[in-house]
Amino acid sequence: MDAILIQLLNGLDKGAAYSLIALGLTLAFGTLGVVNFAHGALFMLGAFCAVTFQKILTISKRVKDESITFFDAYKDQPYLEIWWGDTGAAIIDYAVPLSILFAIPVMLLIGVALERGLIKHFYKRSHAEQILVTFGLAILIQEVVRHFFGANPIPTPAPDVVSGSAAIGSFLGLSDNLVYPWWRLIYLFFSGVIIFAVFAFLKYTTFGMVVRAGMADRETVGLLGINVQKRFTIVFAIAALVAGLAGVMYAPILPPDYHMGMDFLVLSFVVVVVGGMGSLEGAVAAGFLLGVLQSFASMNEVKAIIPGIDQIIIYLVAVIILLVRPRGLMGREGVFEE
Amino acid sequence: MKGLMQNNLAMMVLFSIVVLSAPIWANPIGANYPDLLQKFAIFGIFAIGYNLLFGLTGYLSFGHATFLGVGSYTAVWSFKLLSMNIIPAILLAIIVSGIFALIIGFLSLRRSGIYFSILTLAFAQMAYSLAYSVLTPITNGETGLQLTQQDPRYLDVLAGVVVEDGLPSTNLFGMLMKANGGYSGFYFAALILILSFYISLKIFRSPFGLKLKAIKSNQTRMKYTGFNTKPYLLTAFVISGMYAGLAGGLLASIDPLAGAERMQWTASGEVVLMTILGGSGTLVGPLLGAGVIKYFENIFSALNQAELIEVFSFMPEFLQNILVFICTPFVGEGWHLTLGAIFMLVVIFLPGGIIEGLQRVSGYIRRLVGFDKEQVNKESKEERA
């Protein structure tokens, strides 16, 4: 029972990351009709926003280490600690959550720049060309990041308070051994909030209503005198932001390195296709579904029956669903069909 | 010239001369290493095969590296179990990858467009993950499949081939692949390349090739005329998978190793890059693309800052510093940055690849030299037709 609960949480956690990335991908499909292979790179850029912010906070000055008296020893002390003492240290400790504030404008800016600078010119081109140009862009972003940050994963720890594990076992009245890392729980909660926010934004604001109308019938909305294009650009920026925030919060779980985006991109594409191209609900549902399936498949009991299933379950499910239900779980008719 | 290119024989002769004289013309551009020349030939074959699918039918497969990997593994197993002769290895590589292509193609081709891309990608990722995990007894996991001294090599034993100390080398009826400093390997690969090119030429100019082109331009219309497109697509897919298997078998023949990293989806991406860069749907484009990418990979990734300073040493110092500063991120480890940048520029400004670029340049020159404008127009119309 414990093991199952743990795997369920693991799966939901992974699924949350997939869902967030797939949500952004679907937003870009549905509005602009663009297949964005650089979306994984945006996720990675988000994670590196956290890294950069942490680096900025810990810009240090070389000072004499007073605790060593035998010889002259020096250590790096962040300016923040020198200026503000304990408050500064606390700010550094909370680097990852605080970097969300840093990531929001950065990711929005990147999103708008990307859409206006590149994607805009590819509306009329074929999907193959869209895939190819964004694939090139993904390589480019990845290599630029590697140039500046190196090839090794950079640890970005979560704040001290939540670096331990939550005793969910005793909380739920199950065994005391059942614990789960706090940060992963927070990630799960955070993704829920973001997903909810995106849906609420699309559903309950006038802006979202226009966007949904534009997704359904772009021409008519344009004929009504509404500048759909401008709104779609903003939606693309929001998609970039969602991917970025997913990346920021994922940094403590998986130390960011330059190719993490690619790893997630392939999976997220599969998620989008399974969920049904152009369906936001489908993307979220498929993300959680595949995350949970993957995590159950990695249990030893399952692996004993079908060896290797944990490696391929996602792709296997995708193949089966695509062959049996060509439009994906919740795909609508006529979306991305040639 | 145009009429000459329409003639199969003339084109083949020209092509063979260019390929076989590669060690001569590669010398001045600093590419005359057997290693690199072999790579030109092998990846040329890979790209030619990929072009038969993507260039002719427009189906963008993101899983072709699987067939390359399968071909490599099959060839190495043939070296281990049968014989160090490369002929059975390559034949088996082609057959086995063909079977894989048949299965994957049959399933993937049930969908089109981006769904097809994702399906091939999913199959490729499955093959890659399995090669790393469960199939370790066959693929030897992360270490990669290698020859050992204890390999049985039944055919060789039957033929009475004596293996001296150390690992045996791949050969073609006794001629070692690494003889003559590796040029034997290159010439063998070059011959196969010429053969592959001939087959591709025949396909391009056959009714079958025309049908594939028709599927690319308007599949719906083809279907409405009562034409079942599926068997043709599947044939194209299997042929291009076999080409990839052939390339994989050749890779293993020249260096008897096979690793799962050859099947990673970035490897599939690379062959897409080659095809696009050269010009998809053209005969020689993919070959050009493969050559250019492998050449620049070799040149750029070998450069470092000190050499850059030397390269620009003829300039005034301040200009030199600026150029070195700009170029440093693009060479050595940063070669992929160059690749990504080139690739984006090509897709954005020159969707037809290098071939389209050459056509534009030659058209421009013709106009400058004073060709009649009408004649140029007429010719370009013919080209389009």
XYZ file of C-alpha atoms in Angstrom:
723
model
C 0.000 0.000 0.000
C 2.760 2.417 0.964
C 4.722 1.617 -2.136
C 1.688 2.210 -4.295
C 0.981 5.560 -2.670
C 4.602 6.633 -3.127
C 4.534 5.616 -6.764
C 1.275 7.451 -7.238
C 2.833 10.620 -5.849
C 5.943 10.124 -7.967
C 3.796 9.673 -11.005
C 1.678 12.735 -10.275
C 4.864 14.705 -9.825
C 6.343 13.636 -13.124
C 2.954 14.019 -14.723
C 2.768 17.580 -13.414
C 5.953 18.476 -15.268
C 4.732 16.775 -18.447
C 1.357 18.471 -18.162
C 2.838 21.929 -17.762
C 5.080 21.580 -20.791
C 2.384 19.903 -22.853
C -0.062 22.653 -21.879
C 2.260 25.280 -23.335
C 2.801 23.227 -26.467
C -0.921 22.827 -26.967
C -1.527 26.534 -26.442
C 0.978 27.294 -29.200
C -0.616 24.701 -31.513
C -4.148 25.713 -30.860
C -3.663 29.441 -31.270
C -0.843 29.947 -33.736
C -0.967 26.549 -35.398
C 2.757 26.212 -34.902
C 4.555 23.040 -33.919
C 7.183 24.311 -31.531
C 10.110 21.955 -31.049
C 11.901 24.642 -29.048
C 9.405 24.368 -26.215
C 11.647 21.994 -24.281
C 14.397 24.572 -24.574
C 12.053 27.106 -22.951
C 11.564 24.710 -20.031
C 15.334 24.461 -19.757
C 15.685 28.245 -19.925
C 13.258 28.470 -17.023
C 15.449 26.180 -14.960
C 18.445 28.286 -15.874
C 16.575 31.402 -14.757
C 16.728 29.835 -11.298
C 20.422 29.082 -11.745
C 21.181 32.604 -12.926
C 19.188 34.184 -10.140
C 20.998 32.070 -7.596
C 24.324 33.085 -9.139
C 23.382 36.757 -9.001
C 22.369 36.478 -5.361
C 25.596 34.752 -4.418
C 28.000 37.173 -6.094
C 30.748 37.034 -3.530
C 33.651 38.913 -2.176
C 36.847 37.221 -1.048
C 37.212 37.796 2.677
C 39.498 36.486 5.389
C 38.169 33.400 7.099
C 38.237 34.295 10.812
C 37.490 30.790 12.006
C 40.889 29.504 10.896
C 43.664 31.016 12.974
C 46.728 28.919 12.106
C 47.261 30.555 8.721
C 45.637 33.145 6.480
C 42.612 31.458 4.958
C 40.157 33.140 2.636
C 36.619 32.323 1.780
C 33.960 33.703 -0.541
C 31.217 35.555 1.208
C 28.178 36.729 -0.750
C 27.651 40.479 -0.729
C 24.112 39.964 0.456
C 25.383 38.342 3.638
C 27.925 41.086 4.141
C 25.338 43.825 3.735
C 22.300 42.363 5.439
C 23.677 39.544 7.583
C 21.098 36.892 8.368
C 18.407 38.459 6.182
C 20.762 38.191 3.234
C 21.513 34.570 4.018
C 17.781 33.867 4.176
C 17.243 35.504 0.780
C 19.944 33.308 -0.717
C 18.343 30.284 0.889
C 15.065 31.127 -0.849
C 16.733 31.692 -4.214
C 14.590 29.204 -6.114
C 11.134 30.428 -5.079
C 12.260 34.031 -5.442
C 13.570 33.380 -8.924
C 9.976 32.931 -10.040
C 9.700 36.707 -9.806
C 12.801 36.956 -11.944
C 11.593 34.327 -14.427
C 8.181 35.876 -15.131
C 9.386 38.967 -17.008
C 12.296 37.105 -18.581
C 10.168 34.284 -19.973
C 7.418 36.611 -21.174
C 10.032 38.672 -22.967
C 11.614 35.606 -24.543
C 8.199 34.381 -25.628
C 7.224 37.644 -27.294
C 10.633 38.009 -28.928
C 10.476 34.464 -30.253
C 7.000 34.871 -31.667
C 7.608 38.247 -33.260
C 11.119 37.464 -34.407
C 10.814 33.953 -35.762
C 7.544 32.054 -35.423
C 5.539 34.820 -37.104
C 7.281 34.111 -40.401
C 6.370 30.453 -40.274
C 2.564 30.528 -40.059
C 2.184 29.877 -43.744
C 4.916 27.294 -44.048
C 4.401 23.557 -43.700
C 4.463 21.790 -40.344
C 7.638 20.002 -41.385
C 9.390 23.332 -41.846
C 8.062 24.622 -38.523
C 9.399 21.536 -36.793
C 12.746 21.926 -38.501
C 13.285 25.593 -37.765
C 12.297 25.255 -34.121
C 14.469 22.162 -33.856
C 17.401 24.263 -35.077
C 16.454 26.945 -32.578
C 16.394 24.377 -29.786
C 19.922 23.265 -30.655
C 20.991 26.902 -30.733
C 19.522 27.767 -27.326
C 20.934 24.595 -25.844
C 24.434 25.310 -27.080
C 24.346 28.939 -25.980
C 23.387 27.784 -22.490
C 26.185 25.267 -22.533
C 28.626 27.955 -23.572
C 27.748 30.086 -20.577
C 27.006 27.500 -17.904
C 29.096 24.493 -18.895
C 27.984 20.941 -19.510
C 27.617 19.759 -15.925
C 24.353 19.806 -13.983
C 24.245 22.749 -11.591
C 22.763 21.994 -8.188
C 20.098 24.501 -7.178
C 18.859 23.427 -3.772
C 15.407 24.149 -2.459
C 15.104 26.322 0.678
C 16.306 24.622 3.864
C 12.881 24.521 5.466
C 11.458 22.306 2.750
C 14.541 20.294 1.889
C 13.459 17.440 4.174
C 10.631 15.018 3.801
C 7.022 15.315 4.821
C 5.670 12.559 7.043
C 2.560 11.990 5.008
C 2.269 8.450 6.362
C 1.552 9.515 9.903
C -0.557 12.397 8.640
C -2.826 10.039 6.746
C -2.825 7.508 9.552
C -0.715 5.003 7.649
C 2.724 3.761 8.585
C 5.305 6.221 9.902
C 7.866 5.131 7.354
C 5.889 6.727 4.578
C 7.641 10.005 3.852
C 7.839 12.149 0.771
C 10.105 15.100 -0.092
C 8.469 18.415 0.725
C 9.643 20.096 -2.420
C 7.981 17.512 -4.639
C 4.710 18.052 -2.832
C 5.128 21.771 -3.333
C 5.836 21.190 -7.011
C 2.656 19.196 -7.347
C 0.645 21.923 -5.639
C 2.334 24.628 -7.695
C 1.560 22.868 -10.989
C -2.035 22.485 -9.923
C -2.230 26.212 -9.291
C -0.639 27.070 -12.641
C -2.871 24.705 -14.588
C -5.914 26.055 -12.790
C -4.773 29.624 -13.462
C -4.319 29.014 -17.173
C -7.738 27.421 -17.484
C -9.390 30.133 -15.417
C -7.675 32.779 -17.514
C -8.987 31.248 -20.715
C -12.421 30.570 -19.350
C -13.353 33.563 -17.219
C -11.654 36.578 -18.770
C -12.735 38.464 -21.862
C -9.245 38.033 -23.210
C -9.479 34.279 -22.782
C -12.886 34.212 -24.387
C -11.526 35.947 -27.481
C -8.600 33.549 -27.575
C -10.907 30.545 -27.388
C -13.078 32.010 -30.096
C -9.971 32.592 -32.182
C -8.889 29.003 -31.692
C -12.250 27.807 -32.955
C -12.613 30.145 -35.898
C -9.894 32.633 -36.412
C -11.287 34.257 -39.513
C -14.667 35.156 -38.084
C -13.124 36.672 -34.980
C -10.860 38.718 -37.221
C -13.849 39.858 -39.273
C -15.478 41.128 -36.102
C -12.688 43.660 -35.885
C -10.622 42.028 -33.195
C -6.872 41.869 -33.542
C -6.491 38.135 -32.971
C -2.830 38.132 -33.892
C -1.857 40.373 -31.011
C -3.675 38.172 -28.529
C -2.133 35.044 -29.949
C 1.307 36.563 -29.482
C 0.477 37.105 -25.832
C -0.787 33.535 -25.578
C 2.510 32.304 -26.968
C 4.320 34.365 -24.343
C 2.098 32.781 -21.691
C 2.952 29.348 -23.050
C 6.625 30.199 -22.746
C 5.994 31.445 -19.224
C 4.246 28.219 -18.205
C 7.160 26.163 -19.526
C 9.610 28.502 -17.814
C 7.891 28.328 -14.448
C 7.737 24.551 -14.717
C 11.489 24.668 -15.280
C 12.193 27.028 -12.374
C 10.343 24.844 -9.908
C 11.865 21.664 -11.323
C 15.423 22.892 -10.755
C 15.706 21.564 -7.163
C 14.333 18.162 -8.236
C 16.663 17.702 -11.172
C 19.838 19.837 -11.247
C 19.548 21.708 -14.547
C 21.877 20.896 -17.389
C 21.785 22.071 -20.957
C 20.024 19.076 -22.491
C 17.212 18.613 -19.962
C 14.886 20.409 -22.357
C 15.328 17.856 -25.128
C 14.649 14.967 -22.767
C 11.376 16.509 -21.701
C 10.434 17.748 -25.136
C 10.148 14.318 -26.719
C 8.006 13.083 -23.858
C 5.821 16.167 -23.883
C 5.188 15.815 -27.574
C 4.071 12.289 -26.999
C 1.852 13.584 -24.191
C 0.287 16.193 -26.459
C -0.422 13.682 -29.162
C -1.882 11.187 -26.723
C -4.067 13.888 -25.204
C -5.247 14.989 -28.602
C -3.677 17.749 -30.630
C -5.158 21.109 -29.730
C -7.048 19.956 -26.650
C -5.875 21.644 -23.441
C -7.797 19.292 -21.151
C -6.425 16.369 -23.086
C -2.845 17.544 -22.644
C -3.229 17.884 -18.875
C -5.045 14.580 -18.471
C -2.586 12.699 -20.670
C 0.356 14.268 -18.831
C -0.819 12.988 -15.452
C -1.928 9.669 -16.902
C 1.410 8.956 -18.565
C 3.349 10.176 -15.531
C 1.472 7.804 -13.230
C 1.719 4.922 -15.693
C 5.444 5.457 -16.049
C 5.975 5.528 -12.348
C 3.943 2.363 -11.736
C 5.814 0.639 -14.538
C 9.080 1.363 -12.744
C 8.007 -0.645 -9.688
C 10.096 -3.772 -9.231
C 7.017 -5.986 -9.087
C 5.921 -4.809 -12.515
C 9.394 -4.958 -13.973
C 9.685 -8.568 -12.825
C 6.717 -9.504 -15.004
C 7.592 -7.456 -18.086
C 11.263 -6.494 -18.058
C 12.093 -3.115 -19.489
C 8.527 -1.911 -19.439
C 9.475 1.188 -17.416
C 11.632 2.442 -20.283
C 9.061 2.191 -23.016
C 5.635 2.371 -21.388
C 4.998 5.961 -22.480
C 5.882 5.313 -26.091
C 3.993 2.051 -26.086
C 0.856 3.744 -24.793
C 1.306 6.506 -27.356
C 1.599 4.036 -30.214
C -1.438 2.083 -29.103
C -3.564 5.185 -28.584
C -2.562 6.704 -31.899
C -3.379 3.533 -33.744
C -6.651 2.853 -31.947
C -7.865 6.380 -31.341
C -6.197 8.453 -34.034
C -7.274 11.793 -32.576
C -5.876 11.085 -29.150
C -7.878 10.953 -25.948
C -9.750 14.232 -26.296
C -8.808 15.448 -29.739
C -11.349 17.366 -31.763
C -12.180 16.658 -35.338
C -10.236 18.508 -37.998
C -7.323 19.656 -35.850
C -3.946 19.018 -37.445
C -5.259 16.535 -39.883
C -3.982 16.610 -43.391
C 24.820 20.656 -69.441
C 21.149 20.310 -68.700
C 20.672 17.661 -71.363
C 23.704 15.859 -70.071
C 22.231 15.695 -66.584
C 19.070 14.128 -67.951
C 21.131 11.267 -69.315
C 21.504 8.568 -66.690
C 24.737 7.161 -68.027
C 26.486 10.509 -68.351
C 25.382 11.489 -64.885
C 26.580 8.219 -63.384
C 29.966 8.509 -65.062
C 30.363 12.056 -63.825
C 29.244 11.072 -60.346
C 31.605 8.092 -60.200
C 34.541 10.219 -61.283
C 33.776 12.816 -58.628
C 33.374 10.214 -55.880
C 36.354 8.054 -56.755
C 38.655 11.042 -57.156
C 37.662 12.292 -53.709
C 41.150 11.762 -52.224
C 42.498 14.134 -54.874
C 40.054 16.999 -54.621
C 39.694 16.616 -50.866
C 43.384 17.314 -50.437
C 43.388 21.093 -50.938
C 40.416 21.576 -48.594
C 42.139 19.539 -45.894
C 39.687 16.655 -45.857
C 41.871 13.922 -47.231
C 41.687 11.583 -44.232
C 40.366 8.083 -44.882
C 38.264 8.391 -41.735
C 36.531 11.509 -42.957
C 36.168 10.283 -46.537
C 34.548 7.104 -45.280
C 32.145 9.192 -43.243
C 31.281 11.278 -46.315
C 30.419 8.136 -48.228
C 28.508 6.390 -45.449
C 26.443 9.337 -44.329
C 25.924 10.159 -47.983
C 24.249 6.768 -48.364
C 22.195 7.385 -45.229
C 21.025 10.767 -46.503
C 20.279 9.488 -50.011
C 18.075 6.819 -48.472
C 16.354 9.273 -46.160
C 15.694 11.520 -49.111
C 13.831 8.705 -50.867
C 11.271 8.926 -48.090
C 11.268 12.567 -47.023
C 12.285 14.169 -50.285
C 9.892 12.242 -52.467
C 6.853 11.690 -50.251
C 7.221 14.542 -47.750
C 6.761 12.197 -44.778
C 9.049 13.544 -42.044
C 10.416 10.576 -40.125
C 12.175 11.265 -36.842
C 13.282 7.700 -36.278
C 15.627 6.744 -39.051
C 18.615 6.389 -36.764
C 16.939 3.250 -35.432
C 17.610 1.498 -38.710
C 21.184 2.737 -38.732
C 21.641 1.295 -35.245
C 19.919 -1.971 -36.116
C 22.166 -2.300 -39.152
C 25.264 -1.732 -37.030
C 24.241 -4.275 -34.408
C 23.383 -6.868 -37.052
C 26.711 -6.383 -38.812
C 28.684 -6.728 -35.583
C 26.752 -9.877 -34.695
C 27.537 -11.262 -38.112
C 31.226 -10.577 -37.456
C 30.924 -12.320 -34.120
C 28.956 -15.357 -35.221
C 29.554 -15.885 -38.916
C 32.585 -14.379 -40.515
C 34.810 -11.341 -40.576
C 33.959 -10.978 -44.241
C 31.857 -7.860 -44.656
C 29.610 -9.155 -47.430
C 27.356 -11.335 -45.207
C 27.453 -8.610 -42.540
C 26.186 -5.936 -44.902
C 23.589 -8.163 -46.526
C 22.248 -9.186 -43.129
C 22.263 -5.559 -41.984
C 20.140 -4.569 -44.965
C 17.709 -7.456 -44.512
C 17.223 -7.058 -40.768
C 16.792 -3.298 -40.914
C 14.402 -3.828 -43.802
C 12.275 -6.072 -41.601
C 12.332 -3.482 -38.833
C 11.365 -0.801 -41.328
C 8.521 -2.956 -42.596
C 7.039 -3.345 -39.112
C 7.565 0.243 -37.977
C 6.509 1.618 -41.334
C 3.358 -0.471 -41.471
C 2.243 0.893 -38.106
C 3.444 4.487 -38.511
C 2.081 4.999 -41.994
C -1.437 4.531 -40.745
C -1.202 8.197 -39.799
C 0.174 11.148 -41.688
C 1.572 14.599 -40.996
C 2.866 15.353 -37.549
C 1.291 12.183 -36.127
C 3.543 10.171 -38.395
C 6.586 12.074 -37.122
C 5.607 11.422 -33.523
C 4.957 7.735 -34.164
C 8.356 7.198 -35.755
C 9.908 9.172 -32.921
C 8.113 6.988 -30.377
C 9.330 3.792 -32.023
C 12.862 5.156 -32.220
C 12.853 6.119 -28.548
C 11.532 2.680 -27.632
C 14.310 0.995 -29.583
C 16.887 3.289 -28.008
C 15.660 2.734 -24.444
C 15.410 -1.019 -24.934
C 18.901 -1.192 -26.393
C 20.163 0.462 -23.231
C 18.187 -1.632 -20.770
C 16.526 -4.988 -21.391
C 18.270 -5.901 -24.596
C 21.699 -5.628 -22.973
C 22.487 -9.298 -23.773
C 22.149 -8.406 -27.459
C 23.403 -4.853 -27.465
C 25.856 -4.904 -24.571
C 24.219 -1.774 -23.157
C 26.295 1.297 -22.549
C 29.634 -0.306 -23.366
C 28.508 -1.031 -26.876
C 28.804 -4.258 -28.807
C 32.400 -5.247 -29.506
C 34.336 -8.133 -30.957
C 36.107 -10.532 -28.614
C 38.633 -13.242 -29.166
C 36.225 -15.930 -28.015
C 33.681 -15.214 -30.757
C 32.794 -18.428 -32.607
C 32.775 -17.109 -36.235
C 31.425 -20.391 -37.628
C 31.867 -19.586 -41.316
C 35.464 -18.500 -40.818
C 36.190 -21.709 -38.918
C 34.618 -23.729 -41.741
C 36.717 -21.902 -44.291
C 39.789 -22.534 -42.180
C 40.683 -18.911 -41.543
C 43.318 -18.737 -38.811
C 43.049 -15.899 -36.373
C 46.355 -14.707 -35.055
C 46.803 -13.020 -31.732
C 44.591 -10.089 -31.041
C 41.270 -9.194 -32.594
C 40.680 -10.053 -36.221
C 39.918 -7.266 -38.685
C 37.038 -6.887 -41.066
C 37.877 -7.845 -44.623
C 36.456 -8.313 -48.086
C 37.547 -11.811 -49.137
C 40.904 -11.299 -47.516
C 41.356 -7.626 -48.362
C 41.508 -5.811 -45.038
C 39.246 -2.793 -44.672
C 41.952 -0.867 -42.862
C 44.622 -1.716 -45.445
C 46.339 1.139 -47.304
C 45.798 3.413 -44.330
C 42.020 3.032 -44.561
C 41.686 3.894 -48.249
C 40.488 0.347 -48.996
C 37.589 0.984 -46.679
C 36.878 4.274 -48.381
C 36.924 2.845 -51.889
C 34.636 0.031 -50.848
C 32.216 2.527 -49.283
C 32.545 4.709 -52.376
C 31.589 1.844 -54.668
C 28.547 1.124 -52.533
C 27.725 4.820 -52.577
C 27.835 4.866 -56.388
C 25.587 1.823 -56.498
C 23.162 3.385 -54.001
C 23.138 6.593 -55.967
C 22.340 4.691 -59.141
C 19.397 2.963 -57.481
C 18.154 6.267 -56.123
C 18.498 7.838 -59.580
C 16.495 5.009 -61.079
C 13.803 5.408 -58.440
C 13.651 9.173 -58.977
C 13.120 8.742 -62.684
C 10.779 5.764 -62.562
C 6.965 5.696 -62.541
C 7.237 4.613 -58.906
C 9.202 7.776 -58.075
C 6.654 9.879 -59.919
C 3.866 8.344 -57.863
C 5.713 9.186 -54.678
C 6.116 12.777 -55.850
C 2.418 12.876 -56.633
C 1.649 11.702 -53.096
C 3.772 14.554 -51.766
C 2.048 17.207 -53.838
C -1.514 16.070 -53.229
C -2.273 12.822 -51.521
C -6.008 13.460 -51.293
C -6.312 13.874 -55.010
C -4.340 10.679 -55.558
C -6.779 8.856 -53.320
C -9.804 10.343 -55.074
C -8.580 8.989 -58.363
C -8.888 5.553 -56.835
C -5.228 5.112 -56.105
C -4.140 3.252 -52.996
C -1.150 5.223 -51.738
C -0.301 3.022 -48.764
C 1.741 0.285 -50.523
C 3.839 2.901 -52.299
C 4.542 4.802 -49.105
C 5.420 1.596 -47.301
C 7.780 0.563 -50.079
C 9.503 3.934 -49.942
C 9.771 3.655 -46.157
C 11.275 0.178 -46.315
C 13.731 1.136 -49.035
C 14.927 4.137 -47.077
C 15.152 1.970 -43.944
C 17.300 -0.491 -45.863
C 19.559 2.326 -46.998
C 19.965 3.323 -43.364
C 20.717 -0.302 -42.457
C 23.299 -0.419 -45.222
C 24.945 2.710 -43.851
C 24.924 1.191 -40.363
C 26.429 -2.035 -41.682
C 29.172 -0.073 -43.425
C 29.905 1.903 -40.267
C 30.352 -1.378 -38.419
C 32.444 -2.843 -41.248
C 34.918 -0.046 -40.997
C 34.985 0.022 -37.232
C 33.401 -3.103 -35.722
C 31.593 -1.414 -32.856
C 27.954 -0.680 -32.312
C 26.500 1.515 -29.606
C 23.002 2.606 -28.736
C 23.928 6.280 -29.076
C 23.724 5.770 -32.834
C 19.973 5.305 -32.367
C 19.300 8.410 -30.310
C 16.753 10.786 -31.764
C 19.349 13.512 -32.186
C 21.048 11.136 -34.625
C 17.776 10.942 -36.527
C 17.685 14.713 -36.418
C 21.123 14.844 -37.975
C 20.089 13.009 -41.112
C 17.090 15.315 -41.440
C 19.515 18.233 -41.225
C 21.726 16.767 -43.931
C 18.813 16.237 -46.286
C 17.362 19.690 -45.736
C 20.707 21.441 -45.866
C 21.544 19.895 -49.219
C 18.059 20.209 -50.632
C 15.375 17.623 -50.008
C 13.780 16.068 -53.033
C 16.819 16.632 -55.224
C 19.153 13.898 -56.344
C 22.543 15.078 -55.164
C 21.361 17.522 -52.496
C 21.342 15.122 -49.538
C 24.783 13.891 -50.483
C 26.062 17.462 -50.541
C 24.399 18.114 -47.191
C 25.988 15.051 -45.622
C 29.382 16.061 -46.982
C 29.091 19.640 -45.799
C 27.941 18.686 -42.304
C 30.583 16.017 -41.809
C 33.274 18.294 -43.254
C 32.428 21.227 -41.047
C 31.993 18.968 -38.047
C 35.520 17.749 -38.601
C 37.068 21.138 -39.281
C 35.174 23.191 -36.731
C 35.314 20.780 -33.849
C 39.084 20.462 -34.233
C 39.736 24.207 -34.070
C 40.559 25.953 -30.822
C 41.272 29.497 -29.808
C 45.008 29.345 -30.455
C 44.428 28.121 -33.991
C 41.815 30.771 -34.570
C 44.344 33.428 -33.644
C 46.675 31.908 -36.221
C 43.963 31.822 -38.879
C 43.253 35.523 -38.467
C 46.895 36.490 -37.952
C 47.073 38.326 -41.281
C 44.725 40.996 -39.971
C 45.466 44.052 -37.886
C 45.568 43.072 -34.245
C 42.438 44.821 -33.133
C 40.368 43.279 -35.932
C 41.915 39.930 -35.168
C 40.909 40.136 -31.516
C 37.344 40.970 -32.414
C 37.065 38.118 -34.906
C 38.617 35.628 -32.518
C 36.243 36.754 -29.793
C 33.243 36.310 -32.088
C 34.320 32.969 -33.496
C 35.487 31.235 -30.328
C 32.030 30.087 -29.162
C 31.400 28.533 -32.578
C 34.380 26.191 -32.791
C 35.613 23.200 -30.836
C 32.996 22.126 -28.328
C 30.619 24.734 -29.698
C 30.383 23.104 -33.106
C 26.751 22.270 -32.513
C 26.048 25.956 -32.102
C 27.322 26.516 -35.635
C 25.248 23.597 -36.833
C 22.069 24.937 -35.225
C 22.693 28.409 -36.630
C 23.413 27.188 -40.164
C 20.379 24.984 -40.018
C 18.043 27.761 -38.953
C 19.403 30.099 -41.600
C 18.916 27.469 -44.287
C 15.340 26.672 -43.281
C 14.435 30.355 -43.023
C 16.076 31.763 -46.123
C 16.777 28.808 -48.371
C 14.149 26.105 -47.854
C 15.441 24.321 -50.953
C 18.886 23.911 -49.421
C 22.259 24.272 -51.074
C 20.913 23.096 -54.428
C 18.396 25.943 -54.514
C 21.188 28.336 -53.590
C 23.327 27.084 -56.457
C 20.411 27.368 -58.862
C 19.779 30.946 -57.822
C 23.444 31.842 -58.195
C 23.733 30.202 -61.587
C 20.564 31.913 -62.770
C 21.985 35.242 -61.621
C 25.272 34.634 -63.414
C 23.497 33.617 -66.606
C 21.555 36.837 -66.584
C 24.779 38.778 -66.024
C 26.602 37.023 -68.833
C 23.814 38.049 -71.142
C 21.603 35.074 -71.674
C 18.331 36.072 -73.120
C 15.828 36.692 -70.354
C 13.178 34.665 -72.100
C 15.506 31.725 -72.352
C 16.210 31.812 -68.627
C 12.517 31.967 -67.904
C 11.864 29.084 -70.206
C 14.540 27.010 -68.570
C 13.368 27.716 -65.077
C 9.879 26.723 -66.156
C 11.265 23.459 -67.463
C 13.032 22.915 -64.182
C 9.844 23.336 -62.277
C 8.082 20.965 -64.606
